[in-house]
mmCIF file of N, CA and C in Angstrom:
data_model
loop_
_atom_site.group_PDB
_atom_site.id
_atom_site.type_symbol
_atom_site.label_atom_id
_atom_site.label_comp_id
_atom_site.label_asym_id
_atom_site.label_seq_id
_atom_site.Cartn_x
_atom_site.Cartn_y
_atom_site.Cartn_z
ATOM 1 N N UNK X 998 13.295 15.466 -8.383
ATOM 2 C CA UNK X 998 12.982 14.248 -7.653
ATOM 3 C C UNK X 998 13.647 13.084 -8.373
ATOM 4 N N UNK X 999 14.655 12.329 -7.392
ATOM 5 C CA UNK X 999 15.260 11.564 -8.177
ATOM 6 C C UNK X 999 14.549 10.168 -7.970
ATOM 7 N N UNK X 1000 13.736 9.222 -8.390
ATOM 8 C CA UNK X 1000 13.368 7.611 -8.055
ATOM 9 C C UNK X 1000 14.379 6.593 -8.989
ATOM 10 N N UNK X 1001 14.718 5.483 -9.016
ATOM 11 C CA UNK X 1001 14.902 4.668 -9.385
ATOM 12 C C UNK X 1001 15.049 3.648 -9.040
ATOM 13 N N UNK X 1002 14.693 2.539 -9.961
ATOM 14 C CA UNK X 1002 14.355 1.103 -9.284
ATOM 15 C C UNK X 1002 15.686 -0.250 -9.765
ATOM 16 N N UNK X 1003 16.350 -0.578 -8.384
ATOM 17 C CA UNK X 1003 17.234 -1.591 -8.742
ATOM 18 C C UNK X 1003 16.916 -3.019 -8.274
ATOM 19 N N UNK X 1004 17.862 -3.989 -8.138
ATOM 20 C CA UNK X 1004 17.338 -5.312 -7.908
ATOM 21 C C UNK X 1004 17.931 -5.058 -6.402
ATOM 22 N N UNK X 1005 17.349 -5.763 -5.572
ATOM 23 C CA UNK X 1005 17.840 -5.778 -3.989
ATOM 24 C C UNK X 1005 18.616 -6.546 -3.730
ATOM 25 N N UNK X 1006 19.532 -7.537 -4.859
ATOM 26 C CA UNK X 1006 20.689 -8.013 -4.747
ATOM 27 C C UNK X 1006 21.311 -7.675 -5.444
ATOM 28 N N UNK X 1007 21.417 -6.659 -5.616
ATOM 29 C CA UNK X 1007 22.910 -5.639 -6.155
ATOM 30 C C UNK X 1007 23.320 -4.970 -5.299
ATOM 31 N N UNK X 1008 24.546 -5.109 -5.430
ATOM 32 C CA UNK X 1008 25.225 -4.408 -3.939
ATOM 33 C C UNK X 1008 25.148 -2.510 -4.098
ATOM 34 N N UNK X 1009 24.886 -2.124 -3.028
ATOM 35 C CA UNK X 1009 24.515 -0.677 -2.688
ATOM 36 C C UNK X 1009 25.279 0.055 -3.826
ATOM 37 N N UNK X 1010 24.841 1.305 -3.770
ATOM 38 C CA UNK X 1010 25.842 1.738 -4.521
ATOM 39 C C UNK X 1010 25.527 3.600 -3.877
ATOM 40 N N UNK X 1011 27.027 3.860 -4.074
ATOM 41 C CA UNK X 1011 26.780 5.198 -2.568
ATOM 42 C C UNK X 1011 26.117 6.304 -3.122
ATOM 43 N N UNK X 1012 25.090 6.534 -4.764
ATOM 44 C CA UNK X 1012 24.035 7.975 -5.092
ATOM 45 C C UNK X 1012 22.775 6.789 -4.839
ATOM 46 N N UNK X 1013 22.757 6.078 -4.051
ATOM 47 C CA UNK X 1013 21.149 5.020 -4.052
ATOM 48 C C UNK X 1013 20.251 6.171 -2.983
ATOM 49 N N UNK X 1014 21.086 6.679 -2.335
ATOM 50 C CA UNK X 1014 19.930 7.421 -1.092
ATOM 51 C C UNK X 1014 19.416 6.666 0.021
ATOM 52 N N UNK X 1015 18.167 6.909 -0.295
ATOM 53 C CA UNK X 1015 16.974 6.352 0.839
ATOM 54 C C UNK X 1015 16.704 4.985 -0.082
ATOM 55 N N UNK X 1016 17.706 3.933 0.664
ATOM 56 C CA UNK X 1016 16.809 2.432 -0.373
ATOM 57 C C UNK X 1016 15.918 2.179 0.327
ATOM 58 N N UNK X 1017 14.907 1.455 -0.211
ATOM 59 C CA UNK X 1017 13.345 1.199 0.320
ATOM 60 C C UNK X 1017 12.976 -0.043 -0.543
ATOM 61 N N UNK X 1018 12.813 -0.864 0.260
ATOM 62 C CA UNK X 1018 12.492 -2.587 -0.242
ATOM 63 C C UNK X 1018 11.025 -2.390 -0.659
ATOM 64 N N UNK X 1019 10.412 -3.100 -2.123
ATOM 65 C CA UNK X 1019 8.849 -2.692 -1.624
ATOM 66 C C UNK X 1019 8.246 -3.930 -2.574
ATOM 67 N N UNK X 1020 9.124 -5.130 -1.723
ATOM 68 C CA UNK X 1020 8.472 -6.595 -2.215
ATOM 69 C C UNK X 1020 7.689 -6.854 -0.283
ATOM 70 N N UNK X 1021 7.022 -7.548 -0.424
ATOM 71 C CA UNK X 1021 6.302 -7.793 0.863
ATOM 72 C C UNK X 1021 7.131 -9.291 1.453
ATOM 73 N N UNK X 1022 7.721 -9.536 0.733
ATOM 74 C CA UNK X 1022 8.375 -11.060 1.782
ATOM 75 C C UNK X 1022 10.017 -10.418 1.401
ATOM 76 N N UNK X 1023 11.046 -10.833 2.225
ATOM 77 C CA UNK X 1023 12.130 -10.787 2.136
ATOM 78 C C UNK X 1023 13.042 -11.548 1.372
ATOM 79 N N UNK X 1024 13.324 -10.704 0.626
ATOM 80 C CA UNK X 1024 14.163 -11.682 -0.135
ATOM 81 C C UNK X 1024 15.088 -12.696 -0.093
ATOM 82 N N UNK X 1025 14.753 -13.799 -0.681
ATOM 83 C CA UNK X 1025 15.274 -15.290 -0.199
ATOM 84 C C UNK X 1025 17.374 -15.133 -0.625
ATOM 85 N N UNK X 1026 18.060 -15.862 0.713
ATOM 86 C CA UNK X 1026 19.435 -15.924 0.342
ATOM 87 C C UNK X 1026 19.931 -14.713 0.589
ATOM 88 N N UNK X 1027 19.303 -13.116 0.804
ATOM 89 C CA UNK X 1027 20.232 -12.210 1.130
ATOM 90 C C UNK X 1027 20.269 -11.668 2.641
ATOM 91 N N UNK X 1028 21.022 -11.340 3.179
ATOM 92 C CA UNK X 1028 21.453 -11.029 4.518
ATOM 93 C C UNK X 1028 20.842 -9.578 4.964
ATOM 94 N N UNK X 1029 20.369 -9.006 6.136
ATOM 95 C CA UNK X 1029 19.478 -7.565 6.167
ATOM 96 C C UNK X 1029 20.618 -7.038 5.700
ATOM 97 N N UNK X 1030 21.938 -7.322 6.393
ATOM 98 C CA UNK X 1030 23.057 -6.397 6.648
ATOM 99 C C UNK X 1030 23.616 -6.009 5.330
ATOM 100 N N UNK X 1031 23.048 -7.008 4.448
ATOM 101 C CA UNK X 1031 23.970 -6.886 3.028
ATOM 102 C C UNK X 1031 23.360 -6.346 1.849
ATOM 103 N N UNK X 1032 21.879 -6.014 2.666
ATOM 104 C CA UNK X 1032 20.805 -5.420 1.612
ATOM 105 C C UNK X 1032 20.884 -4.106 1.825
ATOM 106 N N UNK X 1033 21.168 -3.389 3.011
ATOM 107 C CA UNK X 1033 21.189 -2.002 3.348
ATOM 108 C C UNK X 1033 20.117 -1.422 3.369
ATOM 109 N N UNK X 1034 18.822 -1.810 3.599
ATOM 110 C CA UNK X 1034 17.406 -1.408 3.466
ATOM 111 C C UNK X 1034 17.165 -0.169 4.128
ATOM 112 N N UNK X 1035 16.814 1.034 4.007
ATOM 113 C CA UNK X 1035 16.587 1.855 4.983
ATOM 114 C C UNK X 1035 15.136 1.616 5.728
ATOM 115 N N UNK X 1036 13.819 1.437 4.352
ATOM 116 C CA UNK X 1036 12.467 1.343 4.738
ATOM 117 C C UNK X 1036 11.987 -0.020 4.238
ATOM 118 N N UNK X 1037 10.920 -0.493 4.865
ATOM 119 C CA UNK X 1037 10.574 -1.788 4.009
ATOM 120 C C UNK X 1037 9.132 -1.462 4.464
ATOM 121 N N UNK X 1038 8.310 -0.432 3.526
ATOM 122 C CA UNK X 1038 6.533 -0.409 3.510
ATOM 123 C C UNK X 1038 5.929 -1.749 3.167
ATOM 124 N N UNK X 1039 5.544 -2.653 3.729
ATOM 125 C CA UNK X 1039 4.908 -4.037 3.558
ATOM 126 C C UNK X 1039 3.459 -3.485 3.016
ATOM 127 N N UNK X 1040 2.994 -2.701 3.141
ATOM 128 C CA UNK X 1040 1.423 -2.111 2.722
ATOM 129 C C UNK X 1040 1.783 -1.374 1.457
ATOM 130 N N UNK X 1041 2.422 -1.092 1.130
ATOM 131 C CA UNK X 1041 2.877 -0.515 -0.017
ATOM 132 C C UNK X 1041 3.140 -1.596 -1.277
ATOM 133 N N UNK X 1042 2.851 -2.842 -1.058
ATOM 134 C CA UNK X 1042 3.562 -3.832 -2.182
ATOM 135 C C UNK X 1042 1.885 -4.466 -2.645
ATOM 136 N N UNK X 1043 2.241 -4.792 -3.704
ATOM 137 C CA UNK X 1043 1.082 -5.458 -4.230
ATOM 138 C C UNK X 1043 0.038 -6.745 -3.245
ATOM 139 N N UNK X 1044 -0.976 -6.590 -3.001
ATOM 140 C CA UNK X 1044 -1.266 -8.148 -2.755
ATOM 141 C C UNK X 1044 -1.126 -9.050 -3.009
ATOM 142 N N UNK X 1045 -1.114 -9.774 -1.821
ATOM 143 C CA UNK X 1045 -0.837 -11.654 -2.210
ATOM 144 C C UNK X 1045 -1.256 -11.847 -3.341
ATOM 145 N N UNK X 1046 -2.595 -11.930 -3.299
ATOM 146 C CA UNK X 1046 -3.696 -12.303 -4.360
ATOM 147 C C UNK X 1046 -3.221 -11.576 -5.591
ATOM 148 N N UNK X 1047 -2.677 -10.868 -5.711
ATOM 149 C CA UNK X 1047 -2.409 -9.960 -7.263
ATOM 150 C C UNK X 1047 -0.885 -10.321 -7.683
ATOM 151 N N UNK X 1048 -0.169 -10.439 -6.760
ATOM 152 C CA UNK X 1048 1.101 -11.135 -7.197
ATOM 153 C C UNK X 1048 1.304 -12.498 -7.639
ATOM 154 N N UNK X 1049 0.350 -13.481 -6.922
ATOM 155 C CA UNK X 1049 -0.401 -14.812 -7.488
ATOM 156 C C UNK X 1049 -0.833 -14.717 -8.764
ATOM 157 N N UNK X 1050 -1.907 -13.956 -8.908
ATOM 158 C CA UNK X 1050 -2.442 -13.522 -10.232
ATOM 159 C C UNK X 1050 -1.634 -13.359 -11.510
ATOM 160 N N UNK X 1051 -0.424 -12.368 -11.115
ATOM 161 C CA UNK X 1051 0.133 -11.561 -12.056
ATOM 162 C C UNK X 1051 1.327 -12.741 -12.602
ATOM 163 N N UNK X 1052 1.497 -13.118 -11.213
ATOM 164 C CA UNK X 1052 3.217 -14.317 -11.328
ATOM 165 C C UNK X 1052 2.309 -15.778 -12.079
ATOM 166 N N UNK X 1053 1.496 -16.144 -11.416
ATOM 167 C CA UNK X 1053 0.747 -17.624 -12.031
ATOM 168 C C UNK X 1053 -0.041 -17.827 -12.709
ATOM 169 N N UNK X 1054 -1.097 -16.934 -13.151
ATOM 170 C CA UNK X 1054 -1.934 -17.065 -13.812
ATOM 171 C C UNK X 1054 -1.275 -16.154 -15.553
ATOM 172 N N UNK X 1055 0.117 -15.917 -15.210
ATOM 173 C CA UNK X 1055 -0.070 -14.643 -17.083
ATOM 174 C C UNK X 1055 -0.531 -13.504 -17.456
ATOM 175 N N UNK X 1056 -0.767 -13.314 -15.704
ATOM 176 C CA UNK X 1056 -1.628 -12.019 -16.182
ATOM 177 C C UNK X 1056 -0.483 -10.783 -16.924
ATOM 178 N N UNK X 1057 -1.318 -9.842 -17.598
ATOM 179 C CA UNK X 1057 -0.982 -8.741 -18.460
ATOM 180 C C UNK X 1057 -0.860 -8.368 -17.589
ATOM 181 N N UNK X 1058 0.313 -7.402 -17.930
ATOM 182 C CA UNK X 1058 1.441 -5.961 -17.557
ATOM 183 C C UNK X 1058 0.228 -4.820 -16.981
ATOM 184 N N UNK X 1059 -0.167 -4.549 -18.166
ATOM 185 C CA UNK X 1059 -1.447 -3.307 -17.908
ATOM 186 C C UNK X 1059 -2.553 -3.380 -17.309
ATOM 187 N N UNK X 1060 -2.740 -4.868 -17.305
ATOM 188 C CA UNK X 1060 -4.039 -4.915 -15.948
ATOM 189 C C UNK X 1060 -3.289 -5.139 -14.532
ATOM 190 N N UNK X 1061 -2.012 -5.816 -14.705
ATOM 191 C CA UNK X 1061 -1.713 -5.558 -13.186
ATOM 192 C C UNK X 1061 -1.502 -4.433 -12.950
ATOM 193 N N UNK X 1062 -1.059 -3.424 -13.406
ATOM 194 C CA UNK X 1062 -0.798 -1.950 -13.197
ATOM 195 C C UNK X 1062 -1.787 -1.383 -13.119
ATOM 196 N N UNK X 1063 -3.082 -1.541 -13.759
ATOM 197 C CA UNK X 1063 -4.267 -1.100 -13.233
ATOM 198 C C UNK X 1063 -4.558 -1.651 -11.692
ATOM 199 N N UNK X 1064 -4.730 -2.659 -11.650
ATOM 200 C CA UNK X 1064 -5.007 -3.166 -10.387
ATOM 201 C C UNK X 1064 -4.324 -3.045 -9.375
ATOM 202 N N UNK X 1065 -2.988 -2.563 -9.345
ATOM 203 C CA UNK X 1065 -1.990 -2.541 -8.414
ATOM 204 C C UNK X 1065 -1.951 -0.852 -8.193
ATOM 205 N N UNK X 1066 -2.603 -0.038 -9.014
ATOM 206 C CA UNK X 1066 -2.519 1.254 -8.949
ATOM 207 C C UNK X 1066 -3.530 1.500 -8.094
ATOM 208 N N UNK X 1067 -4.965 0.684 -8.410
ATOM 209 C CA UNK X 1067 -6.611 0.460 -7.769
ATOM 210 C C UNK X 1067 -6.004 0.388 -6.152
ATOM 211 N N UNK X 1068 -5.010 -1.083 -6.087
ATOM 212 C CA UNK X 1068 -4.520 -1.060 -4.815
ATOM 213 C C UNK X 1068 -3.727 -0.010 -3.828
ATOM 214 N N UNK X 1069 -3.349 0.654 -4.486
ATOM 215 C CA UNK X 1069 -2.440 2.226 -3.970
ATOM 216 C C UNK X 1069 -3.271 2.973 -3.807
ATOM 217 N N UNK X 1070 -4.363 3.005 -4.255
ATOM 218 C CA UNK X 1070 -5.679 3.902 -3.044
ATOM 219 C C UNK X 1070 -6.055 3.995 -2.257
ATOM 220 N N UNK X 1071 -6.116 2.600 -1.521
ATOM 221 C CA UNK X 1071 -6.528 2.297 -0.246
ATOM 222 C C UNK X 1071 -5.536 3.281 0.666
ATOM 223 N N UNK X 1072 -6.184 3.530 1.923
ATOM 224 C CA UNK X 1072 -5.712 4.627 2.946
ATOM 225 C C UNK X 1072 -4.088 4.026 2.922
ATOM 226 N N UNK X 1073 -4.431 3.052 3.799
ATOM 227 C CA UNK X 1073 -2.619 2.678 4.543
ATOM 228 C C UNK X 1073 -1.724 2.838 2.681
ATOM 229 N N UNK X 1074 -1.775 2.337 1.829
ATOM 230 C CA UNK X 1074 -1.246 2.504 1.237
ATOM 231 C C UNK X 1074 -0.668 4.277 0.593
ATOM 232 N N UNK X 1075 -2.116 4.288 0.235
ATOM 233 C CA UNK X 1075 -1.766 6.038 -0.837
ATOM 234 C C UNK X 1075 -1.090 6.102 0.815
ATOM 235 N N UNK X 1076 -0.856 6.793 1.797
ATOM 236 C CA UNK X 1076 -0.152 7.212 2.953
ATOM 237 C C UNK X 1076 1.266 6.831 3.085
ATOM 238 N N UNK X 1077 2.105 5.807 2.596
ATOM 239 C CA UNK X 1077 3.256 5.509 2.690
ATOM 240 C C UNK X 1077 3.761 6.103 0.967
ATOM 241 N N UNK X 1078 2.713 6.034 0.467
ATOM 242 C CA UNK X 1078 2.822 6.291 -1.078
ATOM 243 C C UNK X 1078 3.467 8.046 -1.219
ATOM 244 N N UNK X 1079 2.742 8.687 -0.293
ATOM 245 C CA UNK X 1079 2.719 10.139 -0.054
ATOM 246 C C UNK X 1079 4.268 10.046 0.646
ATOM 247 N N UNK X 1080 4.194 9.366 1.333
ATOM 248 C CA UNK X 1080 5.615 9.122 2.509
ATOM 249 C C UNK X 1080 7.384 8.936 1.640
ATOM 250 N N UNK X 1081 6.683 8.576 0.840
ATOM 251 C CA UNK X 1081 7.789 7.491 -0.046
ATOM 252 C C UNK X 1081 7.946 9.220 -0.642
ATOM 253 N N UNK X 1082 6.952 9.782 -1.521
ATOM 254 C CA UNK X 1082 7.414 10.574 -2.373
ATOM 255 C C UNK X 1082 7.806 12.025 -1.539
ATOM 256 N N UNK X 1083 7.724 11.926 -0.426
ATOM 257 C CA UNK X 1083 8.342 12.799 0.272
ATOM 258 C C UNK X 1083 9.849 12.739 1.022
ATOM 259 N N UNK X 1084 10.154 11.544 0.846
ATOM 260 C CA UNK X 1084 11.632 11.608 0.768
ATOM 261 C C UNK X 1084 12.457 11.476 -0.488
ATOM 262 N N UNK X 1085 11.677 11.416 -1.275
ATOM 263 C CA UNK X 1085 11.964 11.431 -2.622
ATOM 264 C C UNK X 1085 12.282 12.945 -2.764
ATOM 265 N N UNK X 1086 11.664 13.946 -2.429
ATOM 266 C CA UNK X 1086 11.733 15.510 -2.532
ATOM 267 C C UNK X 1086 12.741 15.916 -2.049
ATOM 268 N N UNK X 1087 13.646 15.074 -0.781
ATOM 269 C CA UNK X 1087 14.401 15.655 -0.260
ATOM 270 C C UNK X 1087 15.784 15.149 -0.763
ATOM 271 N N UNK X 1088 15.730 13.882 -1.619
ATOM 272 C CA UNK X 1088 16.946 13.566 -2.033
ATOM 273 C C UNK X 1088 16.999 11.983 -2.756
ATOM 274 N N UNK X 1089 17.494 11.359 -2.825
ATOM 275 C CA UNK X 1089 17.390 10.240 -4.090
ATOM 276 C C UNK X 1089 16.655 9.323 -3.361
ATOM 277 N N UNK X 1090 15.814 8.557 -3.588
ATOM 278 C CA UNK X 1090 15.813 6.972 -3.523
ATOM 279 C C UNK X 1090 15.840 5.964 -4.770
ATOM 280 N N UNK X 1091 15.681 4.320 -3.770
ATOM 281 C CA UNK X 1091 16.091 3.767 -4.450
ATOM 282 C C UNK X 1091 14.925 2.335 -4.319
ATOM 283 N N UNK X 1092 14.049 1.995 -5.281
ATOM 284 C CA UNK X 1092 12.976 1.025 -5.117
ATOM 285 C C UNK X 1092 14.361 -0.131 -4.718
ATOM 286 N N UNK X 1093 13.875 -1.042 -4.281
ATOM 287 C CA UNK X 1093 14.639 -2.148 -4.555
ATOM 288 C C UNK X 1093 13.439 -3.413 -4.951
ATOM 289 N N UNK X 1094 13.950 -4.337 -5.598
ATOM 290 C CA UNK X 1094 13.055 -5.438 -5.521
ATOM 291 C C UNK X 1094 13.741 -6.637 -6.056
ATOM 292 N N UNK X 1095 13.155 -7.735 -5.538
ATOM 293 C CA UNK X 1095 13.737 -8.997 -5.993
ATOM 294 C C UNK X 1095 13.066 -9.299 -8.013
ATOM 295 N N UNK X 1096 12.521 -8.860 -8.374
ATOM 296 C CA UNK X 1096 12.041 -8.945 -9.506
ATOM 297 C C UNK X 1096 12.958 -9.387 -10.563
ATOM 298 N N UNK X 1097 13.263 -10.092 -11.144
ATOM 299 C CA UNK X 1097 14.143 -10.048 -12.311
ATOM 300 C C UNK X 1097 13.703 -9.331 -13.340
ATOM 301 N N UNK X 1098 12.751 -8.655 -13.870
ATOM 302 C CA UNK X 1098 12.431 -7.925 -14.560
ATOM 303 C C UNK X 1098 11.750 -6.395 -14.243
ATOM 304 N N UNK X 1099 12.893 -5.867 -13.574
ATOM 305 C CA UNK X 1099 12.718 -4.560 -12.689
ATOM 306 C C UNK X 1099 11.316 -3.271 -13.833
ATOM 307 N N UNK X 1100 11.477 -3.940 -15.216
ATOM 308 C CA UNK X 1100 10.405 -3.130 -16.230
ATOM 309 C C UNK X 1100 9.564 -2.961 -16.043
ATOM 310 N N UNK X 1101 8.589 -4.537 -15.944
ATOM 311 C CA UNK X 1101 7.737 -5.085 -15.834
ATOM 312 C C UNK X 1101 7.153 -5.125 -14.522
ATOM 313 N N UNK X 1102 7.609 -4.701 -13.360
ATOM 314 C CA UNK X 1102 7.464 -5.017 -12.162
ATOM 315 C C UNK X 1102 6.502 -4.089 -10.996
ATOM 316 N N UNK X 1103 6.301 -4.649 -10.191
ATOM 317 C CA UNK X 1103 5.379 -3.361 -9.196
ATOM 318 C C UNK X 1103 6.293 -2.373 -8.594
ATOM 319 N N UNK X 1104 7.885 -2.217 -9.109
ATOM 320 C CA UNK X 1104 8.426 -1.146 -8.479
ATOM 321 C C UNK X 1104 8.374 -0.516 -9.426
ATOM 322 N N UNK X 1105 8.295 -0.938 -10.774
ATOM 323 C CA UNK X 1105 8.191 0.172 -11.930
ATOM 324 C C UNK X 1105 6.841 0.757 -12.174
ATOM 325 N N UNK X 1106 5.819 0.268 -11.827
ATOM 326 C CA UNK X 1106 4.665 1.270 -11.423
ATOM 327 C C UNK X 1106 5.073 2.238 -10.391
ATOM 328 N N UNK X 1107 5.514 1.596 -8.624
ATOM 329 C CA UNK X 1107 5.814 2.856 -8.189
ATOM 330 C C UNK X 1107 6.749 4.295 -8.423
ATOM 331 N N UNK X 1108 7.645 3.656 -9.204
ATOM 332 C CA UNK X 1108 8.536 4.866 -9.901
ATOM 333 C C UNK X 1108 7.695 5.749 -10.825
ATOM 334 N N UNK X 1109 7.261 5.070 -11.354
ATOM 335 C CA UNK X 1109 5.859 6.002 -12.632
ATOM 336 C C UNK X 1109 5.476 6.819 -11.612
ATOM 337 N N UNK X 1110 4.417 6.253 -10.450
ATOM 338 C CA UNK X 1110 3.546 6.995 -9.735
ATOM 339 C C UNK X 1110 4.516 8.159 -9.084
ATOM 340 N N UNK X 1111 5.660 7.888 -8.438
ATOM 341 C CA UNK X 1111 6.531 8.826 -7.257
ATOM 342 C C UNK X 1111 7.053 9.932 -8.701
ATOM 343 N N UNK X 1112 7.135 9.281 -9.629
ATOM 344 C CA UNK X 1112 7.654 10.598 -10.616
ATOM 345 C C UNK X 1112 6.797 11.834 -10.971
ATOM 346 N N UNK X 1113 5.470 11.285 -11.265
ATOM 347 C CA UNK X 1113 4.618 12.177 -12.204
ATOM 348 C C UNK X 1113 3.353 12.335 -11.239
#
């Protein structure tokens, strides 16, 4: 199972696979056409309220990852979660996210989760 997580303004690159956007607003300044998105799970991305949290308030790495993992339980979510890692089985994807710190980020929890 191949996952990995790039920035969604880097231009494609042709072993990306199945790219899959999994910020909930669209990223500001880039074009659909130029992002190449295959999926964009909007239920799959952190909450408002936790991205507020995490981006404005300082919150820690490990409690948002707790909390953002808490959030991947809920039905609609774990379900795209299952979805995601089932095209993952069949061949590469590719998180994308506007994050500048792709480490630190809620696509690098989902790569943790789709891996193990």
């Amino acid at each position: 199972m191949s996952v990995r997580v790039r920035r969604v303004h880097e231009a494609p690159e042709p072993d990306d696979g199945v790219r899959v956007l999994v910020d909930r607003l669209w990223p500001r300044g880039l074009a659909k056409e130029a992002a190449q998105v295959d999926e964009w799970p909007k239920a799959l991305t952190p909450s408002t309220e936790l991205r507020r949290w995490y981006h404005a308030d300082g919150g820690s790495y490990e409690e948002f990852r707790e909390r953002y993992e808490a959030e991947l339980a809920a039905p609609e979510a774990a379900e795209l979660l299952d979805h995601v890692r089932e095209l993952a089985a069949k061949g590469p994807v590719t998180l994308l996210t506007a994050s500048k710190d792709t480490g630190h980020s809620h696509a690098a929890v989902l790569a943790r989760l789709l891996a193990g």
